[in-house]
Amino acid sequence: MRAADRALQRRRGVRLAWLNLAVALWMLALFNGSFWAALWQAAGGWQAASLAWLASLPVFALAWVWLVLEALTWGRLAKPVLCSLLVAAACVAYFMDRYGVVFDRDMLVNVAETDWAEVRDLLSPALVGWVVLFGIVPAAAVARLPLERQGWRSLLLEKSTATLLPALVIGLLAAGFFSAYASLFRNHRDLRLQFVPSNLLAAAHGFAKARLIPAPSLERVAADATRVAGAERLGRPLVAVIVVGETTRAVNLSLNGYGRATTPALDVRPDLINLGRAQACGTATATALPCMFLDLGRSGYRDGLAYRRESLLDVLRQAGLDVWWIENNSGCKGVCDRSKVVDAATDAVPHSCPPGGCYDEVLLDALWQRLQAVQRDTVLVLHMKGQHGPAYYLRYPPAFERFTPVCRSNALDRCEPQAVVNAYDNALGYTDHVLDWVITLLQAQSARLDAGMLFVADHGESLGENGLFLHGMPYALAPREQREVPLLAWLAPGMQQRLGLDSDCLRRQRDSLSHDNLYHSVLGLVGARVGVYRAEADLTKRCAPRAGQLIGPSVFTAATAVSLSTGTSDQATRPRAFPTQR
Ligand SMILES: [Zn+2]
């Protein structure tokens, strides 16, 4: 090949700097719909006096994205980096525009910890079409485009120019409109969570920092866990069932004054203790669930901590209780790592597990099996699928479709708002049925067990209020529908007597509690103690002056138990019939 031909071939490729600029323009134009809308609002909208400043905003944004891309693209890795960013940013943009969510590290943690069932719920032709058209097609074009081959000197020169130029633009604009930019960045810090691809890169950086740095050895908490004197010598096994709800917002329970009967079975249970709205520890499963089962509370919780610190379950086990985690969701996020775990779907009958995922009734089967085998004090955690969205309509059997019409799409913004709420409320009505059955099963065993149930959801949900769907907003920005979850208790008479609990006092705690109370109250309920236990957060301590010195054998008799379970024992021996009984 002649030297002239080689020179020509070299010139034929595209310069990386121009490619980066083109990708930056693509991202700004197609992936930042919610960002531009939020920015327009934050900047105060149309004002003739601030025309120049408004006009500078897209230039500033373009310079910034170009600068970021220049920093990330080097040598042979340039094209793979650009292609992955295009596809990932297309996915992020789709969810931000469709569901009004913002993207931060917690959201990335959710993505990393999701499972196939959750992914399947989110998949739709619209999502696939969008990602193919605006992510994969341009990524394929980038992959095929020949880049100009350059020597390292020419490359360095181009990199320096392509870095200095946008940096200069940013510097000049920031200096020229200093107070406007300073005020924008100070007062609207959340904008950065909507700016693609900056939000994606910041989340990836935070995630990698938290996860890839070698984890220190397990933080011991449980070593000094014990039972309160007398707790183990009562003759009758104690069983505490903690039901962890999923995506259940407190405001939608008829128990909490909602306008339609979403909790008809629990509404008529006089022995239910409704503790009202509790403040969740986070707005997504990956944060709230581990936080609930750690001793540190919301203020002390950090991402990934449950994987490197002993949880409530470790403490209970160390104190001598039998501990089981029964799963019908996407895993326990580290909380049950050292405990016995049962996948409720494993033995489930086919009609309980349609293609959309197993209904929560599979938890009842698993619970019933464990209850019959209980020989010593036991804690059972049931992890529900609850109202996990956006496919709320897949969370309940057809018989529970009480409110219609129902949104049968995961593109919630395309459905009538009422149809979204109807599907959600139907799923909530089904949770009511499952909880009612948990209590029924505990009652059926009350001749030999002292039992109690606590129900609390991990976080709430937005159902289209202010254009917002799903959950996972940063806590400070999240609406109360995402932060407030229901908290319910049911304690068998034997359990109440055991602890000397005053149920009226418990009822007076309504609306005053948070996830921070769960850890310490469970310890109180089962009569266990550990160094990190805080009595002031323990509900049973507040409402049982004698808690901590458990009183003697329960005077609750087998005869009372039989009268309570009358009419239920038949179903109780045939738990597979649960879903169709009501
Ligand atoms: Zn959740």
Coordinates of C-alpha atoms and ligand atoms in Angstrom, one line a residue:
M1 CA 0.0 0.0 0.0
R2 CA 1.4 3.4 -1.0
A3 CA 2.0 6.0 1.7
A4 CA -0.6 8.3 0.1
D5 CA -3.3 5.5 0.4
R6 CA -2.4 4.9 4.0
A7 CA -2.7 8.6 4.8
L8 CA -6.1 8.6 3.0
Q9 CA -7.3 5.6 5.0
R10 CA -6.3 7.3 8.2
R11 CA -8.3 10.4 7.3
R12 CA -11.5 8.4 6.5
G13 CA -12.4 7.7 10.1
V14 CA -14.3 10.0 12.4
R15 CA -12.5 11.9 15.1
L16 CA -13.4 10.7 18.6
A17 CA -14.1 14.2 19.8
W18 CA -16.8 14.7 17.2
L19 CA -18.3 11.4 18.0
N20 CA -18.4 12.3 21.7
L21 CA -20.1 15.6 20.8
A22 CA -22.7 13.8 18.7
V23 CA -23.5 11.3 21.5
A24 CA -23.7 14.2 24.0
L25 CA -26.2 16.0 21.7
W26 CA -28.2 12.7 21.3
M27 CA -28.4 12.2 25.0
L28 CA -29.5 15.8 25.7
A29 CA -32.1 15.8 23.0
L30 CA -33.7 12.3 23.7
F31 CA -32.9 11.2 27.2
N32 CA -33.5 14.3 29.3
G33 CA -37.2 15.1 28.9
S34 CA -37.9 15.1 32.6
F35 CA -34.7 17.0 33.3
W36 CA -35.5 19.8 30.9
A37 CA -39.0 20.1 32.3
A38 CA -37.7 20.2 35.9
L39 CA -34.9 22.6 34.9
W40 CA -37.4 24.9 33.2
Q41 CA -39.5 25.0 36.4
A42 CA -36.4 25.5 38.6
A43 CA -35.1 28.3 36.4
G44 CA -38.4 30.1 36.9
G45 CA -39.8 29.6 33.4
W46 CA -40.0 32.2 30.7
Q47 CA -38.8 35.7 31.8
A48 CA -37.6 38.2 29.2
A49 CA -35.1 39.6 31.7
S50 CA -33.3 36.3 32.0
L51 CA -33.3 35.4 28.4
A52 CA -29.5 35.1 28.1
W53 CA -29.2 33.0 31.2
L54 CA -32.0 30.7 30.0
A55 CA -30.2 30.4 26.6
S56 CA -27.0 29.5 28.4
L57 CA -28.5 26.4 30.1
P58 CA -28.5 24.0 27.1
V59 CA -25.0 25.2 26.2
F60 CA -23.8 24.6 29.7
A61 CA -25.4 21.1 29.7
L62 CA -23.9 20.2 26.4
A63 CA -20.5 21.3 27.4
W64 CA -20.8 19.3 30.6
V65 CA -21.9 16.0 28.9
W66 CA -19.2 16.5 26.3
L67 CA -16.6 17.0 28.9
V68 CA -17.7 13.9 30.8
L69 CA -17.6 11.8 27.7
E70 CA -14.1 13.0 26.9
A71 CA -13.0 12.0 30.3
L72 CA -14.4 8.5 29.9
T73 CA -13.4 7.6 26.3
W74 CA -9.8 6.5 25.7
G75 CA -8.3 4.3 23.0
R76 CA -9.9 1.0 22.3
L77 CA -12.3 1.3 25.2
A78 CA -13.9 4.5 23.8
K79 CA -16.5 2.7 21.6
P80 CA -17.5 0.1 24.2
V81 CA -17.9 2.8 26.8
L82 CA -20.1 5.0 24.5
C83 CA -22.2 2.0 23.4
S84 CA -22.9 0.8 27.0
L85 CA -23.7 4.4 28.1
L86 CA -26.2 4.8 25.2
V87 CA -28.1 1.6 26.1
A88 CA -28.0 2.2 29.9
A89 CA -29.0 5.8 29.5
A90 CA -31.9 4.9 27.2
C91 CA -33.3 2.5 29.9
V92 CA -32.9 5.1 32.6
A93 CA -34.5 7.8 30.5
Y94 CA -37.5 5.5 29.7
F95 CA -38.2 4.9 33.4
M96 CA -37.7 8.5 34.4
D97 CA -40.1 9.8 31.7
R98 CA -42.7 7.1 32.2
Y99 CA -42.8 6.8 36.0
G100 CA -41.5 10.1 37.1
V101 CA -38.7 8.4 39.1
V102 CA -35.2 9.9 39.6
F103 CA -32.1 7.8 39.3
D104 CA -29.6 7.6 42.2
R105 CA -27.4 5.0 43.9
D106 CA -30.3 3.5 45.8
M107 CA -32.2 3.0 42.5
L108 CA -29.1 1.3 41.1
V109 CA -29.0 -1.0 44.1
N110 CA -32.6 -1.9 43.4
V111 CA -31.7 -2.7 39.8
A112 CA -28.7 -4.8 41.0
E113 CA -30.8 -6.7 43.5
T114 CA -33.9 -7.3 41.4
D115 CA -34.9 -10.7 40.1
W116 CA -36.3 -12.0 36.8
A117 CA -39.9 -11.8 38.0
E118 CA -39.5 -8.1 38.8
V119 CA -37.8 -7.5 35.5
R120 CA -40.6 -9.3 33.7
D121 CA -43.2 -7.1 35.4
L122 CA -41.4 -4.0 34.0
L123 CA -40.9 -5.3 30.4
S124 CA -43.2 -4.0 27.8
P125 CA -43.2 -3.6 24.0
A126 CA -42.9 0.2 24.6
L127 CA -39.8 -0.2 26.7
V128 CA -38.2 -2.6 24.3
G129 CA -39.0 -0.4 21.3
W130 CA -37.7 2.7 23.0
V131 CA -34.4 1.0 24.1
V132 CA -33.9 -0.5 20.7
L133 CA -34.6 2.7 18.8
F134 CA -32.8 5.2 20.9
G135 CA -30.2 3.0 22.7
I136 CA -29.3 -0.1 20.7
V137 CA -29.5 1.4 17.1
P138 CA -27.3 4.4 17.8
A139 CA -24.9 2.1 19.8
A140 CA -24.7 -0.2 16.8
A141 CA -24.0 2.8 14.6
V142 CA -21.2 3.9 17.0
A143 CA -19.8 0.4 17.0
R144 CA -19.6 0.3 13.2
L145 CA -18.3 3.8 12.7
P146 CA -14.5 3.7 11.9
L147 CA -12.6 6.0 14.2
E148 CA -9.7 7.9 12.8
R149 CA -6.5 6.2 13.7
Q150 CA -4.2 8.6 15.4
G151 CA -0.7 8.6 16.9
W152 CA -0.5 9.2 20.6
R153 CA 0.7 12.8 20.1
S154 CA -2.2 13.7 17.8
L155 CA -4.6 11.9 20.2
L156 CA -3.3 13.8 23.2
L157 CA -3.6 17.1 21.3
E158 CA -7.2 16.4 20.3
K159 CA -8.1 15.2 23.9
S160 CA -6.6 18.4 25.4
T161 CA -8.5 20.6 22.9
A162 CA -11.8 18.6 23.4
T163 CA -11.5 18.8 27.1
L164 CA -10.3 22.4 27.4
L165 CA -13.0 23.8 25.1
P166 CA -16.1 22.6 27.0
A167 CA -14.3 23.3 30.3
L168 CA -13.7 26.9 29.1
V169 CA -17.4 27.2 28.0
I170 CA -18.5 26.0 31.5
G171 CA -16.1 28.4 33.2
L172 CA -17.2 31.4 31.2
L173 CA -20.9 30.7 31.6
A174 CA -20.5 30.0 35.3
A175 CA -18.6 33.3 35.7
G176 CA -21.0 35.3 33.5
F177 CA -24.1 34.1 35.3
F178 CA -22.5 33.3 38.7
S179 CA -25.4 34.1 41.0
A180 CA -28.0 32.5 38.8
Y181 CA -26.0 29.2 38.5
A182 CA -25.0 29.2 42.2
S183 CA -28.6 29.6 43.3
L184 CA -29.8 26.9 40.8
F185 CA -27.2 24.4 42.1
R186 CA -27.8 25.3 45.7
N187 CA -31.6 25.3 45.7
H188 CA -32.3 22.5 43.3
R189 CA -29.8 19.8 44.1
D190 CA -32.2 17.1 43.1
L191 CA -31.9 18.2 39.4
R192 CA -28.6 16.3 39.2
L193 CA -30.6 13.1 39.8
Q194 CA -32.6 13.7 36.6
F195 CA -29.7 14.7 34.4
V196 CA -28.7 11.8 32.0
P197 CA -26.0 10.5 31.9
S198 CA -24.6 12.3 35.0
N199 CA -27.0 10.6 37.3
L200 CA -26.2 7.2 35.9
L201 CA -22.5 7.7 36.3
A202 CA -22.7 9.2 39.8
A203 CA -24.9 6.2 40.8
A204 CA -22.5 3.7 39.3
H205 CA -19.6 5.4 41.1
G206 CA -21.4 5.3 44.5
F207 CA -22.5 1.8 44.0
A208 CA -19.0 0.6 43.1
K209 CA -17.5 2.4 46.0
A210 CA -20.0 0.7 48.4
R211 CA -19.8 -2.8 46.9
L212 CA -16.4 -3.3 45.3
I213 CA -14.3 -2.2 48.2
P214 CA -13.6 -5.4 50.1
A215 CA -16.1 -5.7 52.8
P216 CA -14.8 -5.7 56.3
S217 CA -15.5 -8.8 58.4
L218 CA -19.0 -9.3 59.7
E219 CA -19.8 -6.7 62.4
R220 CA -20.9 -8.8 65.5
V221 CA -23.9 -7.6 67.3
A222 CA -25.5 -10.8 68.5
A223 CA -22.7 -12.2 70.6
D224 CA -24.3 -11.2 74.0
A225 CA -27.9 -12.0 73.0
T226 CA -29.9 -13.8 75.7
R227 CA -33.5 -14.4 76.8
V228 CA -35.0 -12.5 79.6
A229 CA -35.2 -14.5 82.8
G230 CA -38.2 -16.8 82.7
A231 CA -38.9 -16.4 79.0
E232 CA -38.0 -19.9 78.1
R233 CA -39.7 -21.8 81.0
L234 CA -43.2 -21.3 80.1
G235 CA -44.2 -24.7 78.8
R236 CA -46.0 -23.5 75.7
P237 CA -43.9 -22.5 72.7
L238 CA -44.0 -18.8 71.8
V239 CA -44.4 -18.0 68.1
A240 CA -43.9 -14.5 66.6
V241 CA -44.8 -14.1 63.0
I242 CA -43.4 -10.9 61.3
V243 CA -45.2 -10.3 58.0
V244 CA -43.2 -8.0 55.8
G245 CA -45.5 -6.3 53.3
E246 CA -44.3 -5.0 50.0
T247 CA -45.1 -1.6 48.5
T248 CA -48.1 -1.1 50.8
R249 CA -49.0 2.5 51.4
A250 CA -50.7 3.2 54.7
V251 CA -53.3 5.7 53.3
N252 CA -55.0 3.0 51.1
L253 CA -56.2 0.8 54.0
S254 CA -59.8 1.1 55.0
L255 CA -58.5 0.4 58.5
N256 CA -56.8 3.8 58.2
G257 CA -59.9 5.6 57.0
Y258 CA -59.6 5.1 53.2
G259 CA -62.9 5.6 51.4
R260 CA -63.3 2.0 50.0
A261 CA -63.2 -1.4 51.7
T262 CA -59.7 -2.5 51.0
T263 CA -59.2 -4.4 54.3
P264 CA -62.7 -5.8 54.8
A265 CA -61.5 -8.9 56.7
L266 CA -59.2 -7.0 59.1
D267 CA -61.8 -4.2 59.5
V268 CA -64.1 -6.6 61.4
R269 CA -61.4 -8.2 63.7
P270 CA -61.9 -6.6 67.1
D271 CA -58.7 -8.2 68.3
L272 CA -56.5 -6.5 65.7
I273 CA -54.3 -3.7 67.0
N274 CA -54.0 -1.0 64.3
L275 CA -50.9 1.0 64.9
G276 CA -51.7 3.3 62.0
R277 CA -49.1 4.9 59.8
A278 CA -45.5 4.2 60.4
Q279 CA -42.5 6.0 58.9
A280 CA -40.6 3.7 56.6
C281 CA -36.8 3.5 56.7
G282 CA -36.5 4.0 53.0
T283 CA -38.5 4.3 49.9
A284 CA -37.3 1.1 48.2
T285 CA -36.9 -2.5 49.2
A286 CA -33.1 -2.6 48.9
T287 CA -32.9 0.1 51.6
A288 CA -36.0 -0.3 53.8
L289 CA -35.9 -4.0 54.2
P290 CA -32.3 -4.4 55.5
C291 CA -32.7 -1.2 57.6
M292 CA -35.8 -2.7 59.3
F293 CA -33.9 -5.7 60.5
L294 CA -30.8 -3.8 61.7
D295 CA -30.4 -2.1 65.1
L296 CA -29.2 1.2 63.7
G297 CA -32.4 2.8 62.6
R298 CA -32.8 5.1 59.6
S299 CA -30.2 7.6 60.7
G300 CA -27.5 5.0 61.1
Y301 CA -28.3 2.8 58.1
R302 CA -25.9 2.7 55.1
D303 CA -26.2 0.9 51.8
G304 CA -25.1 -2.7 51.9
L305 CA -24.8 -2.8 55.7
A306 CA -27.0 -5.8 56.1
Y307 CA -24.5 -7.9 54.2
R308 CA -21.8 -7.1 56.7
R309 CA -23.6 -6.6 60.1
E310 CA -25.5 -9.2 62.1
S311 CA -29.3 -8.6 61.8
L312 CA -32.2 -9.1 64.2
L313 CA -32.5 -12.7 63.0
D314 CA -28.9 -13.4 64.1
V315 CA -29.7 -11.9 67.5
L316 CA -32.9 -14.0 67.9
R317 CA -31.0 -17.2 66.9
Q318 CA -28.2 -16.5 69.2
A319 CA -30.8 -15.9 72.0
G320 CA -32.0 -19.5 71.4
L321 CA -35.0 -19.0 69.2
D322 CA -35.8 -21.0 66.1
V323 CA -35.8 -18.5 63.2
W324 CA -37.2 -19.0 59.7
W325 CA -37.4 -16.6 56.7
I326 CA -40.1 -17.6 54.3
E327 CA -39.7 -15.9 51.0
N328 CA -42.2 -14.9 48.2
N329 CA -40.4 -11.8 47.0
S330 CA -37.0 -11.1 45.6
G331 CA -34.8 -12.1 48.5
C332 CA -34.0 -10.8 51.9
K333 CA -31.2 -8.4 50.9
G334 CA -28.7 -9.9 53.3
V335 CA -30.9 -9.9 56.3
C336 CA -31.4 -13.7 56.4
D337 CA -28.0 -14.7 55.2
R338 CA -27.2 -17.0 58.2
S339 CA -30.8 -18.1 58.9
K340 CA -33.0 -20.9 57.6
V341 CA -34.7 -19.8 54.4
V342 CA -37.7 -21.4 52.8
D343 CA -38.8 -20.4 49.3
A344 CA -42.5 -20.5 49.6
A345 CA -42.9 -21.1 45.8
T346 CA -41.1 -24.5 46.0
D347 CA -44.0 -26.6 47.2
A348 CA -46.7 -24.4 45.9
V349 CA -49.6 -25.8 43.9
P350 CA -49.7 -24.6 40.3
H351 CA -52.9 -22.5 40.6
S352 CA -51.1 -20.4 43.3
C353 CA -48.2 -19.7 40.9
P354 CA -49.4 -18.4 37.6
P355 CA -46.8 -17.1 35.1
G356 CA -46.9 -13.6 36.7
G357 CA -45.5 -15.0 39.9
C358 CA -46.8 -16.8 43.0
Y359 CA -49.6 -15.2 44.9
D360 CA -48.9 -14.6 48.6
E361 CA -51.2 -17.5 49.6
V362 CA -48.1 -19.7 49.1
L363 CA -46.8 -18.1 52.3
L364 CA -49.9 -19.5 54.2
D365 CA -49.0 -23.1 53.1
A366 CA -45.4 -22.7 54.3
L367 CA -46.5 -21.0 57.5
W368 CA -49.0 -23.8 58.3
Q369 CA -46.3 -26.5 57.8
R370 CA -43.9 -24.6 60.1
L371 CA -46.6 -24.0 62.8
Q372 CA -47.5 -27.7 63.0
A373 CA -43.9 -28.5 63.6
V374 CA -43.1 -25.9 66.2
Q375 CA -41.6 -27.4 69.3
R376 CA -39.8 -24.4 70.8
D377 CA -39.9 -20.6 70.8
T378 CA -39.9 -19.5 67.1
V379 CA -39.8 -16.4 65.0
L380 CA -41.1 -16.7 61.4
V381 CA -40.7 -13.9 58.9
L382 CA -43.1 -14.0 55.9
H383 CA -41.8 -11.9 53.0
M384 CA -44.8 -10.9 50.8
K385 CA -45.0 -9.8 47.3
G386 CA -47.8 -7.5 48.4
Q387 CA -48.5 -4.7 45.9
H388 CA -45.3 -4.8 44.0
G389 CA -45.8 -2.8 40.9
P390 CA -46.2 -1.8 38.2
A391 CA -48.2 -5.0 37.4
Y392 CA -50.5 -4.8 40.4
Y393 CA -53.1 -6.8 38.5
L394 CA -50.8 -9.9 38.7
R395 CA -50.6 -9.8 42.5
Y396 CA -54.1 -11.3 43.2
P397 CA -56.2 -14.2 42.0
P398 CA -59.2 -13.2 39.7
A399 CA -61.7 -13.7 42.6
F400 CA -60.2 -10.6 44.3
E401 CA -60.8 -8.2 41.4
R402 CA -63.3 -6.2 43.4
F403 CA -62.7 -2.8 41.9
T404 CA -62.9 -2.3 38.1
P405 CA -61.8 -1.3 35.5
V406 CA -58.3 -2.5 36.1
C407 CA -55.0 -1.3 34.5
R408 CA -53.6 -4.4 32.8
S409 CA -50.4 -2.7 31.6
N410 CA -47.1 -1.8 33.2
A411 CA -47.3 1.5 31.3
L412 CA -49.2 3.1 34.2
D413 CA -49.3 6.5 32.7
R414 CA -51.2 5.1 29.7
C415 CA -54.0 3.8 32.0
E416 CA -56.8 5.8 33.4
P417 CA -55.7 7.0 36.9
Q418 CA -58.6 5.3 38.5
A419 CA -57.8 2.0 36.8
V420 CA -54.3 2.1 38.3
V421 CA -55.7 2.7 41.8
N422 CA -58.3 -0.1 41.2
A423 CA -55.6 -2.6 40.4
Y424 CA -53.5 -1.5 43.4
D425 CA -56.6 -1.6 45.8
N426 CA -57.4 -5.1 44.5
A427 CA -53.9 -6.3 45.4
L428 CA -54.3 -4.6 48.8
G429 CA -57.6 -6.4 49.3
Y430 CA -55.8 -9.7 48.7
T431 CA -53.1 -8.8 51.3
D432 CA -56.0 -8.2 53.7
H433 CA -57.2 -11.8 53.0
V434 CA -53.7 -13.3 53.5
L435 CA -53.2 -11.4 56.8
D436 CA -56.6 -12.5 58.0
W437 CA -55.6 -16.1 57.3
V438 CA -52.3 -15.7 59.0
I439 CA -54.2 -14.8 62.2
T440 CA -56.7 -17.6 61.6
L441 CA -53.9 -20.1 61.4
L442 CA -52.3 -18.8 64.6
Q443 CA -55.7 -19.0 66.3
A444 CA -56.1 -22.6 65.1
Q445 CA -52.8 -23.5 66.9
S446 CA -53.6 -21.5 70.0
A447 CA -54.3 -24.6 72.1
R448 CA -50.6 -25.3 72.2
L449 CA -48.9 -22.0 71.1
D450 CA -48.7 -18.4 72.4
A451 CA -48.7 -16.5 69.1
G452 CA -48.4 -12.9 67.8
M453 CA -48.3 -11.3 64.4
L454 CA -46.7 -8.0 63.4
F455 CA -47.4 -6.7 59.9
V456 CA -45.4 -3.9 58.4
A457 CA -44.6 -3.0 54.8
D458 CA -41.2 -2.0 53.6
H459 CA -42.3 1.2 51.8
G460 CA -45.3 2.8 50.1
E461 CA -46.0 3.7 46.5
S462 CA -47.0 6.6 44.3
L463 CA -50.0 6.0 42.2
G464 CA -49.9 9.0 39.8
E465 CA -50.0 11.8 42.4
N466 CA -48.2 14.7 40.7
G467 CA -47.4 12.5 37.8
L468 CA -45.3 10.2 40.0
F469 CA -45.5 6.4 39.9
L470 CA -43.9 3.5 41.8
H471 CA -41.4 4.3 44.6
G472 CA -37.7 4.8 45.2
M473 CA -37.6 8.6 45.4
P474 CA -34.7 10.0 47.6
Y475 CA -36.2 10.1 51.1
A476 CA -36.0 13.9 51.5
L477 CA -38.0 14.4 48.2
A478 CA -40.3 11.4 48.5
P479 CA -44.0 12.1 49.0
R480 CA -45.7 10.7 52.1
E481 CA -47.4 8.0 50.0
Q482 CA -44.0 6.4 49.5
R483 CA -42.8 7.0 53.1
E484 CA -45.8 5.9 55.2
V485 CA -46.6 2.2 55.7
P486 CA -49.2 0.4 57.7
L487 CA -48.2 -1.3 61.0
L488 CA -50.6 -3.9 62.5
A489 CA -50.4 -6.2 65.4
W490 CA -52.4 -9.2 66.5
L491 CA -51.5 -10.9 69.8
A492 CA -53.2 -14.0 71.0
P493 CA -54.7 -13.6 74.5
G494 CA -52.0 -16.0 75.8
M495 CA -49.3 -13.8 74.3
Q496 CA -50.8 -10.6 75.9
Q497 CA -51.0 -12.3 79.3
R498 CA -47.5 -13.6 79.0
L499 CA -46.1 -10.0 78.5
G500 CA -48.7 -8.3 80.7
L501 CA -49.4 -6.1 77.6
D502 CA -52.1 -3.5 77.7
S503 CA -53.7 -3.5 74.3
D504 CA -55.4 -0.1 74.8
C505 CA -52.0 1.4 75.5
L506 CA -50.8 -0.2 72.2
R507 CA -53.7 1.3 70.3
R508 CA -52.8 4.7 71.7
Q509 CA -49.4 4.5 70.0
R510 CA -51.1 4.8 66.6
D511 CA -49.4 6.9 64.0
S512 CA -46.4 7.6 66.2
L513 CA -44.1 4.7 65.2
S514 CA -41.5 4.0 62.6
H515 CA -39.4 1.1 61.2
D516 CA -36.9 2.1 63.9
N517 CA -39.3 0.5 66.5
L518 CA -39.5 -2.9 64.8
Y519 CA -36.1 -4.3 65.9
H520 CA -36.5 -3.5 69.6
S521 CA -40.2 -4.3 69.7
V522 CA -39.6 -7.8 68.3
L523 CA -37.0 -8.3 71.0
G524 CA -39.5 -7.2 73.5
L525 CA -42.2 -9.4 72.2
V526 CA -40.1 -12.6 72.4
G527 CA -38.3 -11.7 75.6
A528 CA -34.8 -11.4 74.1
R529 CA -32.1 -8.9 74.9
V530 CA -28.8 -7.9 73.3
G531 CA -26.3 -5.1 74.0
V532 CA -27.7 -2.8 71.3
Y533 CA -31.3 -3.2 72.5
R534 CA -33.0 0.2 73.2
A535 CA -35.9 0.0 75.6
E536 CA -37.3 3.4 74.6
A537 CA -37.9 2.0 71.1
D538 CA -39.6 -1.2 72.3
L539 CA -43.3 -0.9 72.1
T540 CA -43.9 -3.8 74.5
K541 CA -41.8 -1.9 77.1
R542 CA -44.0 1.1 76.7
C543 CA -47.2 -0.8 77.2
A544 CA -46.2 -3.5 79.6
P545 CA -44.9 -2.2 82.9
R546 CA -43.7 -5.7 83.7
A547 CA -42.0 -6.4 80.3
G548 CA -38.5 -7.6 80.9
Q549 CA -39.6 -9.8 83.8
L550 CA -41.9 -12.1 81.9
I551 CA -44.7 -13.5 84.0
G552 CA -45.3 -17.2 84.6
P553 CA -47.1 -19.8 82.7
S554 CA -50.0 -18.5 80.7
V555 CA -53.4 -19.1 82.1
F556 CA -54.8 -19.1 78.6
T557 CA -56.4 -22.5 78.4
A558 CA -56.8 -25.0 75.6
A559 CA -60.6 -24.6 76.0
T560 CA -60.4 -20.9 75.1
A561 CA -58.2 -21.8 72.2
V562 CA -60.6 -24.4 70.8
S563 CA -63.5 -21.9 71.0
L564 CA -61.4 -19.4 69.1
S565 CA -60.6 -21.8 66.3
T566 CA -64.1 -23.2 66.0
G567 CA -65.1 -23.4 62.4
T568 CA -61.5 -22.9 61.2
S569 CA -59.9 -26.2 62.0
D570 CA -61.4 -27.9 59.0
Q571 CA -59.8 -25.3 56.6
A572 CA -56.8 -25.3 58.8
T573 CA -56.1 -28.9 58.0
R574 CA -56.5 -28.2 54.3
P575 CA -54.5 -25.0 53.9
R576 CA -54.5 -25.4 50.1
A577 CA -58.1 -24.3 50.0
F578 CA -57.3 -20.8 51.4
P579 CA -57.6 -18.6 48.3
T580 CA -61.0 -19.7 47.3
Q581 CA -62.6 -19.7 50.8
R582 CA -63.7 -16.1 50.6
Ligands
ZN1 ZN -40.3 -3.0 48.4

